[in-house]
Amino acid sequence: MADGSGAGTEHRVSVQITDGVADVRLDRAAKRNALDPAMFEALVTTGERLKLDRTVRAVVLSGEGPDFCAGLDFGSFQAMREGKRLSAGVALPEATGPARATGQRAAHVWAELPVPVIAAVAGNALGGGLQIALGADIRIVAPDATLCVLEIQWGLVPDMTATQLLPELVGRDVAKELTFTGRRLSGEQAVALGLATSVDPEPRKAALELARQIAGRNPEAVRAAKRLLDLAGRTDLANGFAEEQREITALIGSLNQVEAVAASFEKRAPRFTD
């Protein structure tokens, strides 16, 4: 909601929307927010619902309790011993984007949101948990957080988008080293490598403050900026430059752009419409 607050909940994931900021929390603290079929379903359905909510201007993604997400739960590994993949049995609406598998969608849906998503990472972000954080636009981590491409420990490869996104963030060679070894990183090390954006001892508080700042900007310009920046390196320059001009042409003279100028000159808070 643009004004006031609204609360809702999906199984395993809680959502509270206040003044355009959606506070989304993985809500399985007793299990370190580990991923089971219900958590996969809740992540996808929550993200899909937020995509359609025009009152949401920014999202903070975090975990209840001391951990962000410790990865797959033990039940999933036990099923693997029998050749089963529990996430494959989750019933979801048909996928429309590049992510098709359930685990991929649980991570990539956050990248597909039209507004900025900020992951606040405390405690463990391991394996699938790290890959969910990679779906965010910005990652604020506690200095003593633990981030790890853990799949190799279980004889697996990352299968929730990390093989494609890690090289973009840390370089192909570092991505390979992290994936081949399962080396654990502190929050400070993750920032130094480019895996995370910044360190803060209270990552959720810092993420909410940043989200509120973003929510106070022209929402149409913020959405356009996310679209353009997500194109960088993924399209040719001619198309990227053309899209840049298309977005700026649509923004100039629009109601919210005029309001941004007026508020700046009048030294007051802008009153944007969604």
PDB file of C-alpha atoms in Angstrom:
ATOM      1  CA  MET A   1       0.000   0.000   0.000  1.00  0.00           C
ATOM      2  CA  ALA A   2       1.247   3.490  -0.831  1.00  0.00           C
ATOM      3  CA  ASP A   3      -0.062   4.962   2.414  1.00  0.00           C
ATOM      4  CA  GLY A   4      -0.489   3.242   5.743  1.00  0.00           C
ATOM      5  CA  SER A   5       0.389  -0.428   5.929  1.00  0.00           C
ATOM      6  CA  GLY A   6      -0.906  -3.783   4.833  1.00  0.00           C
ATOM      7  CA  ALA A   7      -0.051  -7.264   5.959  1.00  0.00           C
ATOM      8  CA  GLY A   8      -0.448 -10.621   4.316  1.00  0.00           C
ATOM      9  CA  THR A   9       1.105 -14.032   4.550  1.00  0.00           C
ATOM     10  CA  GLU A  10       1.891 -16.988   2.353  1.00  0.00           C
ATOM     11  CA  HIS A  11       2.722 -20.351   3.879  1.00  0.00           C
ATOM     12  CA  ARG A  12       6.402 -20.152   4.908  1.00  0.00           C
ATOM     13  CA  VAL A  13       6.776 -16.486   3.840  1.00  0.00           C
ATOM     14  CA  SER A  14       5.429 -13.374   5.578  1.00  0.00           C
ATOM     15  CA  VAL A  15       4.793 -10.054   3.856  1.00  0.00           C
ATOM     16  CA  GLN A  16       4.151  -6.626   5.340  1.00  0.00           C
ATOM     17  CA  ILE A  17       3.740  -3.597   3.067  1.00  0.00           C
ATOM     18  CA  THR A  18       4.193  -0.127   4.542  1.00  0.00           C
ATOM     19  CA  ASP A  19       4.434   3.103   2.548  1.00  0.00           C
ATOM     20  CA  GLY A  20       5.401   1.292  -0.626  1.00  0.00           C
ATOM     21  CA  VAL A  21       8.028  -0.971   0.971  1.00  0.00           C
ATOM     22  CA  ALA A  22       7.317  -4.704   1.065  1.00  0.00           C
ATOM     23  CA  ASP A  23       9.065  -6.403   3.984  1.00  0.00           C
ATOM     24  CA  VAL A  24       9.270 -10.052   2.860  1.00  0.00           C
ATOM     25  CA  ARG A  25      10.635 -12.628   5.292  1.00  0.00           C
ATOM     26  CA  LEU A  26      11.312 -16.327   4.949  1.00  0.00           C
ATOM     27  CA  ASP A  27       9.385 -17.572   7.964  1.00  0.00           C
ATOM     28  CA  ARG A  28      10.772 -20.919   9.070  1.00  0.00           C
ATOM     29  CA  ALA A  29      13.242 -19.787  11.701  1.00  0.00           C
ATOM     30  CA  ALA A  30      13.216 -23.048  13.659  1.00  0.00           C
ATOM     31  CA  LYS A  31      14.629 -24.770  10.553  1.00  0.00           C
ATOM     32  CA  ARG A  32      17.013 -21.921   9.676  1.00  0.00           C
ATOM     33  CA  ASN A  33      14.558 -20.984   6.880  1.00  0.00           C
ATOM     34  CA  ALA A  34      15.599 -24.125   5.013  1.00  0.00           C
ATOM     35  CA  LEU A  35      14.007 -24.809   1.644  1.00  0.00           C
ATOM     36  CA  ASP A  36      11.286 -27.445   1.443  1.00  0.00           C
ATOM     37  CA  PRO A  37       8.502 -27.745  -1.161  1.00  0.00           C
ATOM     38  CA  ALA A  38       6.248 -25.400   0.810  1.00  0.00           C
ATOM     39  CA  MET A  39       8.992 -22.761   1.010  1.00  0.00           C
ATOM     40  CA  PHE A  40       9.663 -23.002  -2.730  1.00  0.00           C
ATOM     41  CA  GLU A  41       5.964 -22.575  -3.432  1.00  0.00           C
ATOM     42  CA  ALA A  42       5.641 -19.634  -1.046  1.00  0.00           C
ATOM     43  CA  LEU A  43       8.638 -17.823  -2.533  1.00  0.00           C
ATOM     44  CA  VAL A  44       7.332 -18.138  -6.079  1.00  0.00           C
ATOM     45  CA  THR A  45       3.731 -17.232  -5.291  1.00  0.00           C
ATOM     46  CA  THR A  46       4.764 -14.292  -3.112  1.00  0.00           C
ATOM     47  CA  GLY A  47       7.059 -12.909  -5.795  1.00  0.00           C
ATOM     48  CA  GLU A  48       4.435 -13.365  -8.503  1.00  0.00           C
ATOM     49  CA  ARG A  49       1.863 -11.546  -6.368  1.00  0.00           C
ATOM     50  CA  LEU A  50       4.210  -8.636  -5.668  1.00  0.00           C
ATOM     51  CA  LYS A  51       4.949  -8.285  -9.388  1.00  0.00           C
ATOM     52  CA  LEU A  52       1.355  -7.181  -9.894  1.00  0.00           C
ATOM     53  CA  ASP A  53       1.104  -4.806  -6.928  1.00  0.00           C
ATOM     54  CA  ARG A  54       1.592  -1.292  -8.287  1.00  0.00           C
ATOM     55  CA  THR A  55       1.674   0.168  -4.773  1.00  0.00           C
ATOM     56  CA  VAL A  56       4.974  -1.622  -4.060  1.00  0.00           C
ATOM     57  CA  ARG A  57       7.995   0.559  -4.828  1.00  0.00           C
ATOM     58  CA  ALA A  58      10.776  -1.478  -3.182  1.00  0.00           C
ATOM     59  CA  VAL A  59      11.179  -4.887  -1.532  1.00  0.00           C
ATOM     60  CA  VAL A  60      13.346  -6.069   1.347  1.00  0.00           C
ATOM     61  CA  LEU A  61      13.965  -9.824   1.401  1.00  0.00           C
ATOM     62  CA  SER A  62      15.267 -11.376   4.613  1.00  0.00           C
ATOM     63  CA  GLY A  63      14.864 -14.336   6.932  1.00  0.00           C
ATOM     64  CA  GLU A  64      13.229 -14.604  10.345  1.00  0.00           C
ATOM     65  CA  GLY A  65      15.554 -15.585  13.144  1.00  0.00           C
ATOM     66  CA  PRO A  66      19.339 -15.641  12.965  1.00  0.00           C
ATOM     67  CA  ASP A  67      19.682 -16.989   9.392  1.00  0.00           C
ATOM     68  CA  PHE A  68      18.753 -15.813   5.919  1.00  0.00           C
ATOM     69  CA  CYS A  69      18.395 -19.346   4.511  1.00  0.00           C
ATOM     70  CA  ALA A  70      20.534 -22.415   5.149  1.00  0.00           C
ATOM     71  CA  GLY A  71      19.672 -24.075   1.820  1.00  0.00           C
ATOM     72  CA  LEU A  72      17.775 -27.306   1.220  1.00  0.00           C
ATOM     73  CA  ASP A  73      16.301 -29.066   4.225  1.00  0.00           C
ATOM     74  CA  PHE A  74      17.238 -32.611   5.206  1.00  0.00           C
ATOM     75  CA  GLY A  75      14.077 -34.089   3.730  1.00  0.00           C
ATOM     76  CA  SER A  76      15.174 -33.013   0.272  1.00  0.00           C
ATOM     77  CA  PHE A  77      18.537 -34.743   0.650  1.00  0.00           C
ATOM     78  CA  GLN A  78      16.908 -37.898   1.936  1.00  0.00           C
ATOM     79  CA  ALA A  79      14.649 -37.933  -1.121  1.00  0.00           C
ATOM     80  CA  MET A  80      17.685 -37.529  -3.392  1.00  0.00           C
ATOM     81  CA  ARG A  81      19.059 -40.828  -2.087  1.00  0.00           C
ATOM     82  CA  GLU A  82      16.049 -42.420  -3.773  1.00  0.00           C
ATOM     83  CA  GLY A  83      16.508 -40.384  -6.941  1.00  0.00           C
ATOM     84  CA  LYS A  84      13.638 -38.056  -6.099  1.00  0.00           C
ATOM     85  CA  ARG A  85      13.546 -34.281  -6.427  1.00  0.00           C
ATOM     86  CA  LEU A  86      10.884 -32.894  -4.093  1.00  0.00           C
ATOM     87  CA  SER A  87      10.832 -29.425  -5.663  1.00  0.00           C
ATOM     88  CA  ALA A  88       9.753 -30.988  -8.973  1.00  0.00           C
ATOM     89  CA  GLY A  89       6.440 -31.912  -7.396  1.00  0.00           C
ATOM     90  CA  VAL A  90       5.479 -28.357  -6.443  1.00  0.00           C
ATOM     91  CA  ALA A  91       2.370 -27.207  -8.314  1.00  0.00           C
ATOM     92  CA  LEU A  92       2.884 -23.718  -9.729  1.00  0.00           C
ATOM     93  CA  PRO A  93       1.298 -21.642 -12.486  1.00  0.00           C
ATOM     94  CA  GLU A  94       3.023 -22.011 -15.841  1.00  0.00           C
ATOM     95  CA  ALA A  95       6.308 -20.126 -16.032  1.00  0.00           C
ATOM     96  CA  THR A  96       6.546 -17.201 -18.442  1.00  0.00           C
ATOM     97  CA  GLY A  97      10.163 -16.130 -17.950  1.00  0.00           C
ATOM     98  CA  PRO A  98      13.521 -17.836 -18.553  1.00  0.00           C
ATOM     99  CA  ALA A  99      13.432 -19.691 -15.214  1.00  0.00           C
ATOM    100  CA  ARG A 100      11.405 -22.897 -15.588  1.00  0.00           C
ATOM    101  CA  ALA A 101      12.358 -25.231 -12.738  1.00  0.00           C
ATOM    102  CA  THR A 102      10.795 -24.579  -9.329  1.00  0.00           C
ATOM    103  CA  GLY A 103      14.090 -23.762  -7.609  1.00  0.00           C
ATOM    104  CA  GLN A 104      15.109 -21.401 -10.393  1.00  0.00           C
ATOM    105  CA  ARG A 105      11.799 -19.611 -10.173  1.00  0.00           C
ATOM    106  CA  ALA A 106      12.102 -19.237  -6.378  1.00  0.00           C
ATOM    107  CA  ALA A 107      15.334 -17.299  -6.914  1.00  0.00           C
ATOM    108  CA  HIS A 108      14.696 -15.559 -10.236  1.00  0.00           C
ATOM    109  CA  VAL A 109      11.222 -14.240  -9.434  1.00  0.00           C
ATOM    110  CA  TRP A 110      12.901 -11.513  -7.354  1.00  0.00           C
ATOM    111  CA  ALA A 111      14.945 -10.402 -10.360  1.00  0.00           C
ATOM    112  CA  GLU A 112      11.719 -10.292 -12.360  1.00  0.00           C
ATOM    113  CA  LEU A 113      10.032  -7.867  -9.987  1.00  0.00           C
ATOM    114  CA  PRO A 114       9.786  -4.454 -11.686  1.00  0.00           C
ATOM    115  CA  VAL A 115      10.983  -2.680  -8.522  1.00  0.00           C
ATOM    116  CA  PRO A 116      14.305  -2.901  -6.666  1.00  0.00           C
ATOM    117  CA  VAL A 117      14.746  -5.869  -4.319  1.00  0.00           C
ATOM    118  CA  ILE A 118      17.237  -5.623  -1.450  1.00  0.00           C
ATOM    119  CA  ALA A 119      18.346  -8.810   0.289  1.00  0.00           C
ATOM    120  CA  ALA A 120      19.284  -8.406   3.949  1.00  0.00           C
ATOM    121  CA  VAL A 121      21.557 -11.324   4.817  1.00  0.00           C
ATOM    122  CA  ALA A 122      22.367 -12.332   8.375  1.00  0.00           C
ATOM    123  CA  GLY A 123      23.661 -15.672   9.562  1.00  0.00           C
ATOM    124  CA  ASN A 124      23.786 -18.357   6.897  1.00  0.00           C
ATOM    125  CA  ALA A 125      23.026 -17.956   3.185  1.00  0.00           C
ATOM    126  CA  LEU A 126      24.095 -21.369   1.940  1.00  0.00           C
ATOM    127  CA  GLY A 127      23.519 -23.151  -1.353  1.00  0.00           C
ATOM    128  CA  GLY A 128      19.964 -22.427  -2.426  1.00  0.00           C
ATOM    129  CA  GLY A 129      19.767 -19.693   0.194  1.00  0.00           C
ATOM    130  CA  LEU A 130      22.614 -17.830  -1.474  1.00  0.00           C
ATOM    131  CA  GLN A 131      20.996 -18.303  -4.860  1.00  0.00           C
ATOM    132  CA  ILE A 132      17.786 -16.692  -3.602  1.00  0.00           C
ATOM    133  CA  ALA A 133      19.842 -13.706  -2.425  1.00  0.00           C
ATOM    134  CA  LEU A 134      21.387 -13.520  -5.904  1.00  0.00           C
ATOM    135  CA  GLY A 135      17.917 -12.777  -7.263  1.00  0.00           C
ATOM    136  CA  ALA A 136      17.975  -9.438  -5.441  1.00  0.00           C
ATOM    137  CA  ASP A 137      19.312  -6.248  -6.998  1.00  0.00           C
ATOM    138  CA  ILE A 138      21.289  -5.301  -3.892  1.00  0.00           C
ATOM    139  CA  ARG A 139      22.658  -7.462  -1.057  1.00  0.00           C
ATOM    140  CA  ILE A 140      23.396  -5.972   2.363  1.00  0.00           C
ATOM    141  CA  VAL A 141      25.163  -8.506   4.590  1.00  0.00           C
ATOM    142  CA  ALA A 142      26.185  -8.732   8.217  1.00  0.00           C
ATOM    143  CA  PRO A 143      29.976  -8.788   8.606  1.00  0.00           C
ATOM    144  CA  ASP A 144      29.805 -12.203  10.271  1.00  0.00           C
ATOM    145  CA  ALA A 145      27.286 -13.677   7.815  1.00  0.00           C
ATOM    146  CA  THR A 146      28.299 -16.885   6.032  1.00  0.00           C
ATOM    147  CA  LEU A 147      27.754 -17.167   2.275  1.00  0.00           C
ATOM    148  CA  CYS A 148      28.606 -20.318   0.384  1.00  0.00           C
ATOM    149  CA  VAL A 149      28.054 -22.073  -2.938  1.00  0.00           C
ATOM    150  CA  LEU A 150      27.522 -25.239  -0.948  1.00  0.00           C
ATOM    151  CA  GLU A 151      26.254 -27.675  -3.573  1.00  0.00           C
ATOM    152  CA  ILE A 152      29.612 -29.363  -4.234  1.00  0.00           C
ATOM    153  CA  GLN A 153      29.596 -30.632  -0.622  1.00  0.00           C
ATOM    154  CA  TRP A 154      26.552 -32.715  -1.523  1.00  0.00           C
ATOM    155  CA  GLY A 155      27.962 -33.831  -4.878  1.00  0.00           C
ATOM    156  CA  LEU A 156      25.767 -31.380  -6.786  1.00  0.00           C
ATOM    157  CA  VAL A 157      25.956 -28.244  -8.898  1.00  0.00           C
ATOM    158  CA  PRO A 158      24.018 -25.027  -8.268  1.00  0.00           C
ATOM    159  CA  ASP A 159      20.698 -25.298 -10.096  1.00  0.00           C
ATOM    160  CA  MET A 160      18.818 -22.196  -8.932  1.00  0.00           C
ATOM    161  CA  THR A 161      20.409 -19.675 -11.390  1.00  0.00           C
ATOM    162  CA  ALA A 162      23.831 -19.287  -9.724  1.00  0.00           C
ATOM    163  CA  THR A 163      25.840 -20.829 -12.572  1.00  0.00           C
ATOM    164  CA  GLN A 164      24.665 -17.982 -14.802  1.00  0.00           C
ATOM    165  CA  LEU A 165      24.641 -15.120 -12.285  1.00  0.00           C
ATOM    166  CA  LEU A 166      27.808 -15.742 -10.261  1.00  0.00           C
ATOM    167  CA  PRO A 167      30.240 -15.067 -13.157  1.00  0.00           C
ATOM    168  CA  GLU A 168      28.494 -11.750 -13.790  1.00  0.00           C
ATOM    169  CA  LEU A 169      29.085 -10.672 -10.197  1.00  0.00           C
ATOM    170  CA  VAL A 170      32.509 -12.036  -9.295  1.00  0.00           C
ATOM    171  CA  GLY A 171      34.088 -13.015 -12.626  1.00  0.00           C
ATOM    172  CA  ARG A 172      34.210 -16.420 -14.235  1.00  0.00           C
ATOM    173  CA  ASP A 173      37.377 -17.599 -12.495  1.00  0.00           C
ATOM    174  CA  VAL A 174      36.228 -16.685  -8.981  1.00  0.00           C
ATOM    175  CA  ALA A 175      32.797 -18.185  -9.677  1.00  0.00           C
ATOM    176  CA  LYS A 176      34.486 -21.433 -10.648  1.00  0.00           C
ATOM    177  CA  GLU A 177      36.708 -21.469  -7.566  1.00  0.00           C
ATOM    178  CA  LEU A 178      33.743 -20.873  -5.232  1.00  0.00           C
ATOM    179  CA  THR A 179      31.663 -23.528  -6.990  1.00  0.00           C
ATOM    180  CA  PHE A 180      34.414 -26.151  -7.208  1.00  0.00           C
ATOM    181  CA  THR A 181      35.453 -25.798  -3.544  1.00  0.00           C
ATOM    182  CA  GLY A 182      32.342 -24.753  -1.579  1.00  0.00           C
ATOM    183  CA  ARG A 183      34.504 -22.202   0.219  1.00  0.00           C
ATOM    184  CA  ARG A 184      32.636 -20.255   2.888  1.00  0.00           C
ATOM    185  CA  LEU A 185      32.807 -16.465   2.847  1.00  0.00           C
ATOM    186  CA  SER A 186      32.171 -13.941   5.586  1.00  0.00           C
ATOM    187  CA  GLY A 187      30.032 -10.938   4.780  1.00  0.00           C
ATOM    188  CA  GLU A 188      33.131  -8.771   4.484  1.00  0.00           C
ATOM    189  CA  GLN A 189      34.793 -11.250   2.119  1.00  0.00           C
ATOM    190  CA  ALA A 190      31.633 -11.431   0.020  1.00  0.00           C
ATOM    191  CA  VAL A 191      31.642  -7.647  -0.415  1.00  0.00           C
ATOM    192  CA  ALA A 192      35.332  -7.654  -1.312  1.00  0.00           C
ATOM    193  CA  LEU A 193      34.635 -10.201  -4.090  1.00  0.00           C
ATOM    194  CA  GLY A 194      31.562  -8.362  -5.402  1.00  0.00           C
ATOM    195  CA  LEU A 195      29.158 -11.078  -4.269  1.00  0.00           C
ATOM    196  CA  ALA A 196      27.466  -8.625  -1.902  1.00  0.00           C
ATOM    197  CA  THR A 197      26.959  -4.865  -2.061  1.00  0.00           C
ATOM    198  CA  SER A 198      27.738  -3.614   1.428  1.00  0.00           C
ATOM    199  CA  VAL A 199      28.278  -4.699   5.026  1.00  0.00           C
ATOM    200  CA  ASP A 200      26.139  -3.552   7.939  1.00  0.00           C
ATOM    201  CA  PRO A 201      25.860  -4.992  11.454  1.00  0.00           C
ATOM    202  CA  GLU A 202      22.072  -4.639  11.147  1.00  0.00           C
ATOM    203  CA  PRO A 203      21.408  -5.626   7.546  1.00  0.00           C
ATOM    204  CA  ARG A 204      17.598  -5.679   7.751  1.00  0.00           C
ATOM    205  CA  LYS A 205      17.465  -2.218   9.326  1.00  0.00           C
ATOM    206  CA  ALA A 206      19.882  -0.877   6.702  1.00  0.00           C
ATOM    207  CA  ALA A 207      17.915  -2.552   3.900  1.00  0.00           C
ATOM    208  CA  LEU A 208      14.622  -1.081   5.098  1.00  0.00           C
ATOM    209  CA  GLU A 209      16.174   2.390   5.310  1.00  0.00           C
ATOM    210  CA  LEU A 210      17.488   2.066   1.766  1.00  0.00           C
ATOM    211  CA  ALA A 211      14.139   0.744   0.534  1.00  0.00           C
ATOM    212  CA  ARG A 212      12.322   3.706   2.072  1.00  0.00           C
ATOM    213  CA  GLN A 213      14.759   6.067   0.353  1.00  0.00           C
ATOM    214  CA  ILE A 214      14.116   4.371  -3.006  1.00  0.00           C
ATOM    215  CA  ALA A 215      10.351   4.379  -2.378  1.00  0.00           C
ATOM    216  CA  GLY A 216      10.546   8.185  -2.080  1.00  0.00           C
ATOM    217  CA  ARG A 217      11.777   8.544  -5.683  1.00  0.00           C
ATOM    218  CA  ASN A 218       9.723   8.691  -8.873  1.00  0.00           C
ATOM    219  CA  PRO A 219       8.501   5.073  -9.082  1.00  0.00           C
ATOM    220  CA  GLU A 220       8.346   5.172 -12.877  1.00  0.00           C
ATOM    221  CA  ALA A 221      11.961   6.343 -13.106  1.00  0.00           C
ATOM    222  CA  VAL A 222      13.111   3.668 -10.632  1.00  0.00           C
ATOM    223  CA  ARG A 223      11.367   0.936 -12.626  1.00  0.00           C
ATOM    224  CA  ALA A 224      12.837   2.260 -15.860  1.00  0.00           C
ATOM    225  CA  ALA A 225      16.310   2.377 -14.325  1.00  0.00           C
ATOM    226  CA  LYS A 226      16.031  -1.268 -13.215  1.00  0.00           C
ATOM    227  CA  ARG A 227      14.943  -2.323 -16.705  1.00  0.00           C
ATOM    228  CA  LEU A 228      17.858  -0.500 -18.320  1.00  0.00           C
ATOM    229  CA  LEU A 229      20.530  -1.624 -15.873  1.00  0.00           C
ATOM    230  CA  ASP A 230      19.381  -5.225 -16.198  1.00  0.00           C
ATOM    231  CA  LEU A 231      19.957  -4.976 -19.942  1.00  0.00           C
ATOM    232  CA  ALA A 232      23.593  -3.938 -19.535  1.00  0.00           C
ATOM    233  CA  GLY A 233      25.901  -6.690 -20.780  1.00  0.00           C
ATOM    234  CA  ARG A 234      22.924  -8.795 -21.841  1.00  0.00           C
ATOM    235  CA  THR A 235      22.117  -6.984 -25.056  1.00  0.00           C
ATOM    236  CA  ASP A 236      24.135  -5.196 -27.734  1.00  0.00           C
ATOM    237  CA  LEU A 237      24.963  -1.525 -27.312  1.00  0.00           C
ATOM    238  CA  ALA A 238      22.713  -0.372 -30.132  1.00  0.00           C
ATOM    239  CA  ASN A 239      19.677  -1.924 -28.467  1.00  0.00           C
ATOM    240  CA  GLY A 240      20.735  -0.744 -25.011  1.00  0.00           C
ATOM    241  CA  PHE A 241      21.175   2.838 -26.202  1.00  0.00           C
ATOM    242  CA  ALA A 242      17.841   2.719 -28.035  1.00  0.00           C
ATOM    243  CA  GLU A 243      16.065   1.463 -24.916  1.00  0.00           C
ATOM    244  CA  GLU A 244      17.690   4.237 -22.891  1.00  0.00           C
ATOM    245  CA  GLN A 245      16.202   6.832 -25.250  1.00  0.00           C
ATOM    246  CA  ARG A 246      12.823   5.127 -25.210  1.00  0.00           C
ATOM    247  CA  GLU A 247      12.687   5.252 -21.425  1.00  0.00           C
ATOM    248  CA  ILE A 248      13.825   8.879 -21.130  1.00  0.00           C
ATOM    249  CA  THR A 249      11.310   9.971 -23.765  1.00  0.00           C
ATOM    250  CA  ALA A 250       8.495   8.326 -21.820  1.00  0.00           C
ATOM    251  CA  LEU A 251       9.606   9.937 -18.552  1.00  0.00           C
ATOM    252  CA  ILE A 252      10.119  13.542 -19.664  1.00  0.00           C
ATOM    253  CA  GLY A 253       6.984  15.549 -18.983  1.00  0.00           C
ATOM    254  CA  SER A 254       5.165  12.693 -17.243  1.00  0.00           C
ATOM    255  CA  LEU A 255       3.179  13.591 -14.114  1.00  0.00           C
ATOM    256  CA  ASN A 256       5.643  12.045 -11.688  1.00  0.00           C
ATOM    257  CA  GLN A 257       8.659  13.555 -13.441  1.00  0.00           C
ATOM    258  CA  VAL A 258       7.073  17.013 -13.287  1.00  0.00           C
ATOM    259  CA  GLU A 259       6.286  16.416  -9.616  1.00  0.00           C
ATOM    260  CA  ALA A 260       9.934  15.437  -8.956  1.00  0.00           C
ATOM    261  CA  VAL A 261      11.123  18.743 -10.430  1.00  0.00           C
ATOM    262  CA  ALA A 262       8.491  20.767  -8.588  1.00  0.00           C
ATOM    263  CA  ALA A 263       9.278  19.135  -5.252  1.00  0.00           C
ATOM    264  CA  SER A 264      12.984  19.733  -5.737  1.00  0.00           C
ATOM    265  CA  PHE A 265      12.528  23.423  -6.508  1.00  0.00           C
ATOM    266  CA  GLU A 266       9.998  23.880  -3.700  1.00  0.00           C
ATOM    267  CA  LYS A 267      12.173  21.954  -1.215  1.00  0.00           C
ATOM    268  CA  ARG A 268       9.400  19.601  -0.131  1.00  0.00           C
ATOM    269  CA  ALA A 269       8.717  15.881  -0.187  1.00  0.00           C
ATOM    270  CA  PRO A 270       7.342  14.754  -3.553  1.00  0.00           C
ATOM    271  CA  ARG A 271       3.828  13.335  -3.858  1.00  0.00           C
ATOM    272  CA  PHE A 272       4.088  10.618  -6.471  1.00  0.00           C
ATOM    273  CA  THR A 273       1.233   8.529  -7.830  1.00  0.00           C
ATOM    274  CA  ASP A 274       1.572   4.787  -8.491  1.00  0.00           C
TER     275      ASP A 274
END
